[in-house]
């Protein structure tokens, strides 16, 4: 059945996903070289559960329906079980990205019941994975975590950060993921953000690498169709030019442009409680507010103040993409975050 | 199985040539995107760190036979939009649909 686009507090199965990416802590048991949030074992700050709950009630009522836990390692968040229980009861779809190494404990196995999908990070075959993770044996521990998910019949997928060193392993990765029983293989190109800027500057993806990834991802997608979803976070410029509404909520014919969840379908909450539109790393000057101090007019006030500017920024960023004929394959997330911090007005 | 392995080894070899002709690679990508733009093909944008399993956005230009097919599968769409203004031409209209499962 077709639905209108104006659902309020709709359950995830009945509406497009409108996602809250939650970073309840940046504490992590690892210190990965490519980590965009620069997470590490040394960071201690955690989100206040009660403040978070209050905001999540408000956001659900405003149309958000999908929780995507990230970090840090979300399993290190002390209130994770209480949080997941709460969001599940509210009607959210719960998903989590994890390094998978801590899934074996009784506490962590128990909270799997509240998760709809678990995505485990894998950086390639064991040697490459351990190198990126900075820990010998990390691959083996991750694989043990995957076996826990299999034992619980929990739908899971893998997330892979594609680097100029790992694209040659994508065929291997497809086989590995399918053999393990994954339902999702998400390929995300390395972005020069967070720790990657210091640790992996030599691994900047150029257009040629992105073409290679794009071609291989499309091959894998057809190879595993019906068995495992293969998604690359890449778009061809021509495709984006034909269908800008994929990334521009203001260009969608059925968007209610007075509702934040319709024009900004992802918001991010970091470990300090700051709410950012679109993606981690987006210009902090355009932050929506904080979960520690908000009222029920937050989203409406934000749109009234910023919608015109953001719509113009989106159009400028897209124009930049269309006009740059040297770059065919686009990592829109990277382009958009960069543009938010370094806006360049498109030439006429 | 051996045939697939051979194909995959060949594909990797072709992409891994040191002085690869970028025009060739660009043409392959362009063909892929042309296919996507002209049929019931699947694409999506995913934001880093967000695992999504259940949502496909489908964009394409459909053939006149589509409605007879759509009558059989329409129930699975959670959203179906016709661009630009909800006006359906007899053929060749663009659409976006979402399926969740």
Coordinates of C-alpha atoms in Angstrom, one line a residue:
Chain A
X1 CA 0.0 0.0 0.0
X2 CA 1.3 3.4 -0.9
X3 CA 1.6 5.9 1.9
X4 CA 1.6 9.6 1.9
X5 CA 4.9 11.2 2.9
X6 CA 3.6 13.0 6.0
X7 CA 3.5 10.3 8.6
X8 CA 4.0 11.4 12.1
X9 CA 5.7 9.1 14.5
X10 CA 5.3 6.3 12.0
X11 CA 6.8 2.9 12.7
X12 CA 9.8 2.2 10.5
X13 CA 8.0 -0.5 8.4
X14 CA 5.4 2.0 7.2
X15 CA 7.6 5.0 6.4
X16 CA 10.9 5.9 4.8
X17 CA 13.8 5.7 7.3
X18 CA 14.5 8.9 9.1
X19 CA 17.5 8.2 11.0
X20 CA 19.1 9.3 14.3
X21 CA 22.7 8.4 14.3
X22 CA 23.7 8.1 17.9
X23 CA 27.2 8.3 19.2
X24 CA 26.5 7.6 22.9
X25 CA 30.2 7.5 23.7
X26 CA 33.4 7.8 21.7
X27 CA 35.0 5.3 24.0
X28 CA 36.3 2.3 22.1
X29 CA 38.3 -0.8 22.8
X30 CA 40.2 -0.1 19.6
X31 CA 42.0 2.9 18.0
X32 CA 41.5 2.3 14.3
X33 CA 43.6 4.2 11.9
X34 CA 40.6 5.3 9.7
X35 CA 38.2 6.2 12.5
X36 CA 36.3 9.3 11.4
X37 CA 35.2 10.1 15.0
X38 CA 38.8 9.6 16.4
X39 CA 37.4 7.2 19.1
X40 CA 39.7 5.5 21.5
X41 CA 39.9 3.7 24.9
X42 CA 41.0 7.0 26.6
X43 CA 37.7 8.8 26.0
X44 CA 35.2 8.5 28.8
X45 CA 32.3 10.9 28.1
X46 CA 28.9 9.3 27.8
X47 CA 25.4 10.6 26.9
X48 CA 23.0 11.2 29.8
X49 CA 20.2 8.5 29.4
X50 CA 17.3 10.6 30.7
X51 CA 18.1 13.6 28.5
X52 CA 18.4 11.3 25.6
X53 CA 15.1 9.5 26.3
X54 CA 13.3 12.9 26.4
X55 CA 14.7 13.9 23.1
X56 CA 14.0 10.6 21.4
X57 CA 10.3 10.8 22.4
X58 CA 10.2 14.3 20.8
X59 CA 12.1 13.1 17.6
X60 CA 9.8 10.1 17.2
X61 CA 6.8 12.3 17.3
X62 CA 8.5 14.5 14.7
X63 CA 8.8 11.6 12.3
X64 CA 12.2 10.0 13.0
X65 CA 12.0 6.2 13.2
X66 CA 15.4 4.6 12.9
X67 CA 18.2 4.5 15.5
X68 CA 21.6 3.9 14.2
X69 CA 24.1 3.4 17.0
X70 CA 27.7 4.1 16.4
X71 CA 30.5 5.4 18.5
X72 CA 33.0 4.7 19.7
X73 CA 32.0 1.1 20.4
X74 CA 28.3 1.3 21.3
X75 CA 28.6 -1.9 23.4
X76 CA 30.7 0.2 25.9
X77 CA 27.9 2.6 26.6
X78 CA 26.8 1.7 30.1
X79 CA 23.1 2.4 29.6
X80 CA 22.8 0.6 26.2
X81 CA 20.3 -2.0 27.3
X82 CA 18.0 0.5 28.9
X83 CA 18.3 2.7 25.8
X84 CA 17.5 0.0 23.3
X85 CA 14.6 -1.3 25.4
X86 CA 13.2 2.2 25.5
X87 CA 13.6 3.0 21.8
X88 CA 12.2 -0.4 20.7
X89 CA 9.1 0.1 22.9
X90 CA 8.6 3.6 21.4
X91 CA 8.6 2.0 17.9
X92 CA 12.0 2.8 16.6
X93 CA 13.9 0.4 14.3
X94 CA 17.2 -0.3 16.2
X95 CA 20.5 -0.8 14.3
X96 CA 24.1 -0.8 15.5
X97 CA 27.5 -0.6 14.0
X98 CA 30.1 -2.5 16.1
X99 CA 33.6 -3.9 15.7
X100 CA 32.0 -7.2 16.9
X101 CA 34.8 -8.1 19.4
X102 CA 32.7 -7.7 22.5
X103 CA 29.6 -9.6 21.5
X104 CA 30.4 -12.7 23.4
X105 CA 29.5 -11.4 27.0
X106 CA 26.2 -12.4 28.6
X107 CA 25.2 -8.7 28.9
X108 CA 25.8 -8.0 25.2
X109 CA 24.2 -11.2 24.0
X110 CA 21.1 -10.3 26.1
X111 CA 20.7 -6.9 24.4
X112 CA 20.7 -8.4 20.9
X113 CA 16.9 -9.0 21.3
X114 CA 16.3 -5.3 21.0
X115 CA 18.3 -4.9 17.8
X116 CA 16.9 -5.2 14.3
X117 CA 20.2 -5.3 12.5
X118 CA 23.9 -5.4 13.6
X119 CA 26.6 -4.2 11.2
X120 CA 30.1 -5.4 11.9
X121 CA 33.1 -3.5 10.6
X122 CA 35.6 -5.5 8.6
X123 CA 38.6 -3.9 6.9
X124 CA 39.7 -6.8 4.7
X125 CA 41.5 -10.1 5.1
X126 CA 43.0 -10.8 8.6
X127 CA 46.4 -9.1 8.0
X128 CA 44.9 -5.9 6.6
X129 CA 42.1 -5.9 9.2
X130 CA 44.5 -6.3 12.1
X131 CA 46.8 -3.5 10.7
X132 CA 43.9 -1.0 10.4
X133 CA 42.6 -2.0 13.9
X134 CA 46.0 -1.7 15.4
X135 CA 45.6 -5.1 17.2
X136 CA 46.9 -8.5 16.3
X137 CA 44.1 -11.0 16.4
X138 CA 41.3 -8.4 15.9
X139 CA 40.0 -10.2 12.9
X140 CA 39.7 -13.5 14.8
X141 CA 37.8 -11.8 17.7
X142 CA 35.5 -10.0 15.2
X143 CA 34.7 -13.4 13.6
X144 CA 33.9 -14.9 17.0
X145 CA 31.4 -12.0 17.5
X146 CA 29.8 -12.8 14.1
X147 CA 29.4 -16.4 15.2
X148 CA 27.5 -15.1 18.3
X149 CA 25.1 -13.3 15.9
X150 CA 24.7 -16.4 13.8
X151 CA 23.8 -18.4 17.0
X152 CA 21.2 -15.9 17.9
X153 CA 19.8 -15.8 14.3
X154 CA 20.3 -12.1 14.4
X155 CA 20.2 -10.3 11.0
X156 CA 23.7 -8.8 10.4
X157 CA 25.8 -7.2 7.8
X158 CA 29.4 -6.0 7.3
X159 CA 30.6 -2.5 6.8
X160 CA 33.8 -2.0 5.0
X161 CA 35.8 1.2 4.6
X162 CA 37.3 1.0 1.1
X163 CA 40.8 2.3 0.8
X164 CA 43.2 2.4 -2.2
X165 CA 44.8 -0.7 -0.5
X166 CA 41.6 -2.7 0.0
X167 CA 39.6 -2.3 -3.3
X168 CA 41.4 -5.3 -4.6
X169 CA 40.0 -7.3 -1.8
X170 CA 36.3 -6.5 -2.6
X171 CA 35.7 -9.9 -4.4
X172 CA 37.2 -11.7 -1.4
X173 CA 35.1 -9.6 0.9
X174 CA 31.9 -10.4 -0.9
X175 CA 32.7 -14.1 -0.6
X176 CA 33.6 -13.8 3.0
X177 CA 30.4 -11.9 3.9
X178 CA 28.1 -14.2 1.9
X179 CA 29.7 -17.3 3.4
X180 CA 29.2 -15.9 6.9
X181 CA 25.5 -15.4 6.1
X182 CA 25.5 -11.6 6.0
X183 CA 22.4 -9.9 4.6
X184 CA 24.2 -6.7 4.0
X185 CA 27.6 -5.6 2.7
X186 CA 28.0 -1.8 2.9
X187 CA 31.1 -0.3 1.2
X188 CA 32.0 3.1 2.3
X189 CA 35.0 4.9 0.8
X190 CA 37.6 6.2 3.3
X191 CA 37.1 9.8 4.1
X192 CA 39.9 12.1 5.2
X193 CA 38.3 13.0 8.4
X194 CA 39.1 12.3 12.0
X195 CA 42.1 10.0 12.6
X196 CA 42.5 9.1 8.9
X197 CA 43.9 12.5 8.2
X198 CA 46.9 11.9 10.5
X199 CA 47.3 8.1 10.1
X200 CA 46.4 7.4 6.4
X201 CA 47.0 10.6 4.4
X202 CA 48.6 8.4 1.7
X203 CA 45.3 6.6 1.2
X204 CA 43.2 9.4 -0.2
X205 CA 40.8 7.9 -2.7
X206 CA 41.1 9.5 -6.1
X207 CA 38.5 9.3 -8.9
X208 CA 40.2 6.2 -10.4
X209 CA 39.9 4.3 -7.1
X210 CA 36.3 5.4 -6.8
X211 CA 35.6 4.1 -10.3
X212 CA 37.1 0.8 -9.5
X213 CA 35.0 0.5 -6.3
X214 CA 31.9 1.6 -8.2
X215 CA 32.4 -1.1 -10.8
X216 CA 33.2 -3.8 -8.4
X217 CA 30.3 -2.9 -6.1
X218 CA 27.9 -3.1 -9.0
X219 CA 29.3 -6.4 -10.0
X220 CA 29.0 -7.7 -6.4
X221 CA 25.5 -6.3 -6.1
X222 CA 24.3 -8.3 -9.2
X223 CA 26.3 -11.4 -8.0
X224 CA 24.6 -11.6 -4.7
X225 CA 21.2 -10.2 -5.6
X226 CA 18.4 -11.9 -3.6
X227 CA 21.0 -13.2 -1.1
X228 CA 22.9 -10.2 0.2
X229 CA 22.4 -6.5 -0.3
X230 CA 25.6 -4.9 -1.5
X231 CA 25.6 -1.1 -1.2
X232 CA 28.4 1.3 -2.1
X233 CA 28.1 4.8 -0.7
X234 CA 28.9 6.2 -4.2
X235 CA 26.9 7.9 -6.9
X236 CA 27.7 8.6 -10.5
X237 CA 27.5 12.3 -11.3
X238 CA 25.1 11.7 -14.1
X239 CA 22.8 9.8 -11.8
X240 CA 22.8 12.5 -9.2
X241 CA 22.1 15.1 -11.9
X242 CA 19.0 13.1 -13.0
X243 CA 17.8 12.4 -9.5
X244 CA 19.0 15.1 -7.1
X245 CA 16.1 14.4 -4.8
X246 CA 18.0 11.4 -3.6
X247 CA 20.2 13.7 -1.6
X248 CA 18.2 16.9 -1.6
X249 CA 15.1 16.6 0.6
X250 CA 13.9 20.0 -0.6
X251 CA 13.7 18.7 -4.1
X252 CA 11.3 15.8 -3.3
X253 CA 7.9 16.4 -4.6
X254 CA 6.2 14.9 -1.5
X255 CA 8.3 16.5 1.2
X256 CA 6.6 18.6 3.7
X257 CA 9.2 21.3 3.7
X258 CA 8.0 22.6 7.0
X259 CA 8.9 19.4 8.8
X260 CA 12.6 18.9 9.6
X261 CA 12.4 15.1 9.3
X262 CA 11.2 15.4 5.7
X263 CA 14.0 17.6 4.4
X264 CA 16.8 16.3 6.7
X265 CA 16.3 12.6 6.9
X266 CA 19.4 12.0 9.1
X267 CA 20.4 13.8 12.3
X268 CA 23.5 13.0 14.5
X269 CA 23.8 13.1 18.2
X270 CA 27.3 13.1 19.6
X271 CA 28.5 12.0 23.0
X272 CA 28.1 15.6 24.3
X273 CA 24.4 15.6 23.3
X274 CA 24.9 18.0 20.3
X275 CA 22.4 17.5 17.5
X276 CA 23.9 18.0 14.0
X277 CA 22.0 17.7 10.7
X278 CA 22.9 15.2 7.9
X279 CA 26.2 13.7 9.0
X280 CA 29.0 13.4 11.5
X281 CA 31.4 16.3 10.9
X282 CA 28.8 18.7 9.4
X283 CA 29.5 22.3 10.1
X284 CA 29.0 22.8 13.9
X285 CA 27.7 26.3 13.2
X286 CA 24.7 24.7 11.7
X287 CA 24.0 22.4 14.7
X288 CA 20.4 22.0 15.5
X289 CA 20.8 22.3 19.3
X290 CA 21.5 20.0 22.2
X291 CA 19.5 17.2 23.8
X292 CA 20.3 18.7 27.2
X293 CA 18.3 21.9 26.6
X294 CA 15.5 21.8 24.0
X295 CA 11.8 22.4 23.8
X296 CA 9.1 21.2 21.4
X297 CA 9.7 24.0 19.0
X298 CA 13.3 23.1 18.3
X299 CA 12.9 21.6 14.8
X300 CA 10.4 24.3 13.7
X301 CA 12.7 27.1 14.9
X302 CA 15.7 25.5 13.2
X303 CA 13.9 25.2 9.9
X304 CA 12.6 28.8 10.1
X305 CA 16.1 30.0 10.7
X306 CA 18.2 27.8 8.5
X307 CA 16.0 26.1 5.8
X308 CA 16.6 28.7 3.1
X309 CA 20.4 28.7 3.7
X310 CA 20.6 24.9 3.7
X311 CA 18.5 24.6 0.6
X312 CA 20.8 27.1 -1.2
X313 CA 23.9 25.2 0.1
X314 CA 22.5 21.9 -1.3
X315 CA 21.9 23.5 -4.7
X316 CA 25.4 25.0 -4.7
X317 CA 27.0 21.7 -3.6
X318 CA 25.1 19.8 -6.3
X319 CA 26.0 22.5 -9.0
X320 CA 29.7 22.0 -8.0
X321 CA 29.3 18.2 -8.5
X322 CA 27.6 18.7 -11.9
X323 CA 30.2 21.2 -13.1
X324 CA 33.3 19.2 -12.1
X325 CA 33.6 16.9 -15.1
X326 CA 36.9 15.5 -13.7
X327 CA 35.1 13.7 -10.9
X328 CA 32.5 11.2 -12.1
X329 CA 32.0 9.1 -9.0
X330 CA 30.8 11.0 -6.0
X331 CA 30.9 10.1 -2.3
X332 CA 28.1 12.5 -1.5
X333 CA 28.5 12.4 2.2
X334 CA 32.1 13.6 2.0
X335 CA 31.3 16.3 -0.6
X336 CA 28.4 17.6 1.5
X337 CA 30.2 17.6 4.8
X338 CA 33.2 19.4 3.2
X339 CA 30.9 21.9 1.4
X340 CA 29.2 22.7 4.7
X341 CA 32.6 23.8 6.1
X342 CA 34.0 25.3 3.0
X343 CA 31.0 26.6 1.0
X344 CA 31.8 27.6 -2.5
X345 CA 29.1 29.4 -4.4
X346 CA 28.6 27.7 -7.8
X347 CA 29.4 29.8 -10.7
X348 CA 26.5 30.7 -13.0
Chain B
X1 CA 32.2 -21.8 -10.2
X2 CA 35.5 -21.9 -12.0
X3 CA 34.0 -19.7 -14.7
X4 CA 33.1 -17.1 -12.1
X5 CA 36.5 -17.2 -10.5
X6 CA 38.1 -16.7 -13.9
X7 CA 35.9 -13.8 -14.6
X8 CA 36.6 -12.2 -11.3
X9 CA 40.3 -12.6 -11.6
X10 CA 40.1 -11.1 -15.1
X11 CA 38.0 -8.1 -13.8
X12 CA 40.5 -7.4 -11.1
X13 CA 43.4 -7.7 -13.5
X14 CA 41.7 -5.3 -15.9
X15 CA 41.1 -2.7 -13.2
X16 CA 44.6 -3.1 -11.7
X17 CA 46.6 -2.3 -14.8
X18 CA 49.3 0.1 -13.6
X19 CA 48.8 2.6 -16.5
X20 CA 45.2 2.0 -16.9
X21 CA 43.4 4.0 -19.5
X22 CA 41.0 6.0 -17.4
X23 CA 38.7 6.5 -20.4
X24 CA 37.9 2.8 -20.4
X25 CA 37.1 2.8 -16.7
X26 CA 34.9 5.9 -17.0
X27 CA 33.1 4.3 -19.9
X28 CA 32.3 1.2 -17.8
X29 CA 31.0 3.3 -15.0
X30 CA 28.9 5.4 -17.5
X31 CA 27.4 2.2 -18.9
X32 CA 26.4 1.1 -15.4
X33 CA 24.8 4.5 -14.7
X34 CA 23.0 4.5 -18.0
X35 CA 21.5 1.1 -17.2
X36 CA 20.4 2.5 -13.8
X37 CA 18.8 5.5 -15.4
X38 CA 16.8 3.5 -17.9
X39 CA 15.3 0.7 -16.0
X40 CA 13.9 -0.7 -12.8
X41 CA 17.3 -0.5 -11.1
X42 CA 18.2 0.0 -7.5
X43 CA 20.3 2.7 -5.9
X44 CA 20.5 4.6 -2.6
X45 CA 22.7 7.0 -0.7
X46 CA 24.0 5.8 2.7
X47 CA 25.5 8.0 5.3
X48 CA 28.7 6.8 6.9
X49 CA 28.2 4.5 9.8
X50 CA 24.6 3.9 9.2
X51 CA 23.6 0.4 8.5
X52 CA 20.4 0.2 6.5
X53 CA 19.1 -3.0 5.2
X54 CA 15.5 -2.6 4.4
X55 CA 15.1 0.4 2.1
X56 CA 15.6 0.5 -1.6
X57 CA 15.1 3.6 -3.6
X58 CA 14.3 2.7 -7.2
X59 CA 14.6 5.2 -9.9
X60 CA 13.9 4.7 -13.5
X61 CA 11.9 5.2 -16.7
X62 CA 9.4 2.5 -17.2
X63 CA 7.9 1.0 -20.3
X64 CA 4.2 1.2 -21.2
X65 CA 3.7 -2.4 -20.0
X66 CA 4.7 -1.3 -16.5
X67 CA 1.2 -0.7 -15.1
X68 CA 0.1 -4.3 -15.8
X69 CA 3.2 -5.4 -13.8
X70 CA 2.7 -2.8 -11.2
X71 CA -0.9 -4.0 -10.5
X72 CA 0.7 -7.2 -9.3
X73 CA 3.4 -5.8 -7.2
X74 CA 2.0 -2.4 -6.1
X75 CA 1.3 -3.7 -2.6
X76 CA 4.9 -3.9 -1.7
X77 CA 5.7 -0.2 -2.2
X78 CA 5.6 2.0 0.9
X79 CA 5.9 5.1 -1.2
X80 CA 5.5 5.8 -4.9
X81 CA 6.0 9.2 -6.4
X82 CA 5.7 10.3 -9.9
X83 CA 7.9 13.2 -11.0
X84 CA 7.7 16.0 -11.6
X85 CA 4.1 16.9 -10.6
X86 CA 2.3 13.7 -10.2
X87 CA 1.3 13.7 -13.9
X88 CA 1.6 10.3 -15.5
X89 CA 2.4 10.3 -19.1
X90 CA 1.5 7.3 -21.2
X91 CA 5.1 6.2 -21.4
X92 CA 8.5 7.2 -20.3
X93 CA 7.6 8.9 -17.0
X94 CA 10.1 9.0 -14.3
X95 CA 9.4 7.7 -10.9
X96 CA 10.8 7.0 -7.5
X97 CA 9.6 4.2 -5.3
X98 CA 10.5 2.7 -2.0
X99 CA 10.2 -0.8 -0.9
X100 CA 10.7 -1.9 2.7
X101 CA 10.8 -5.4 3.8

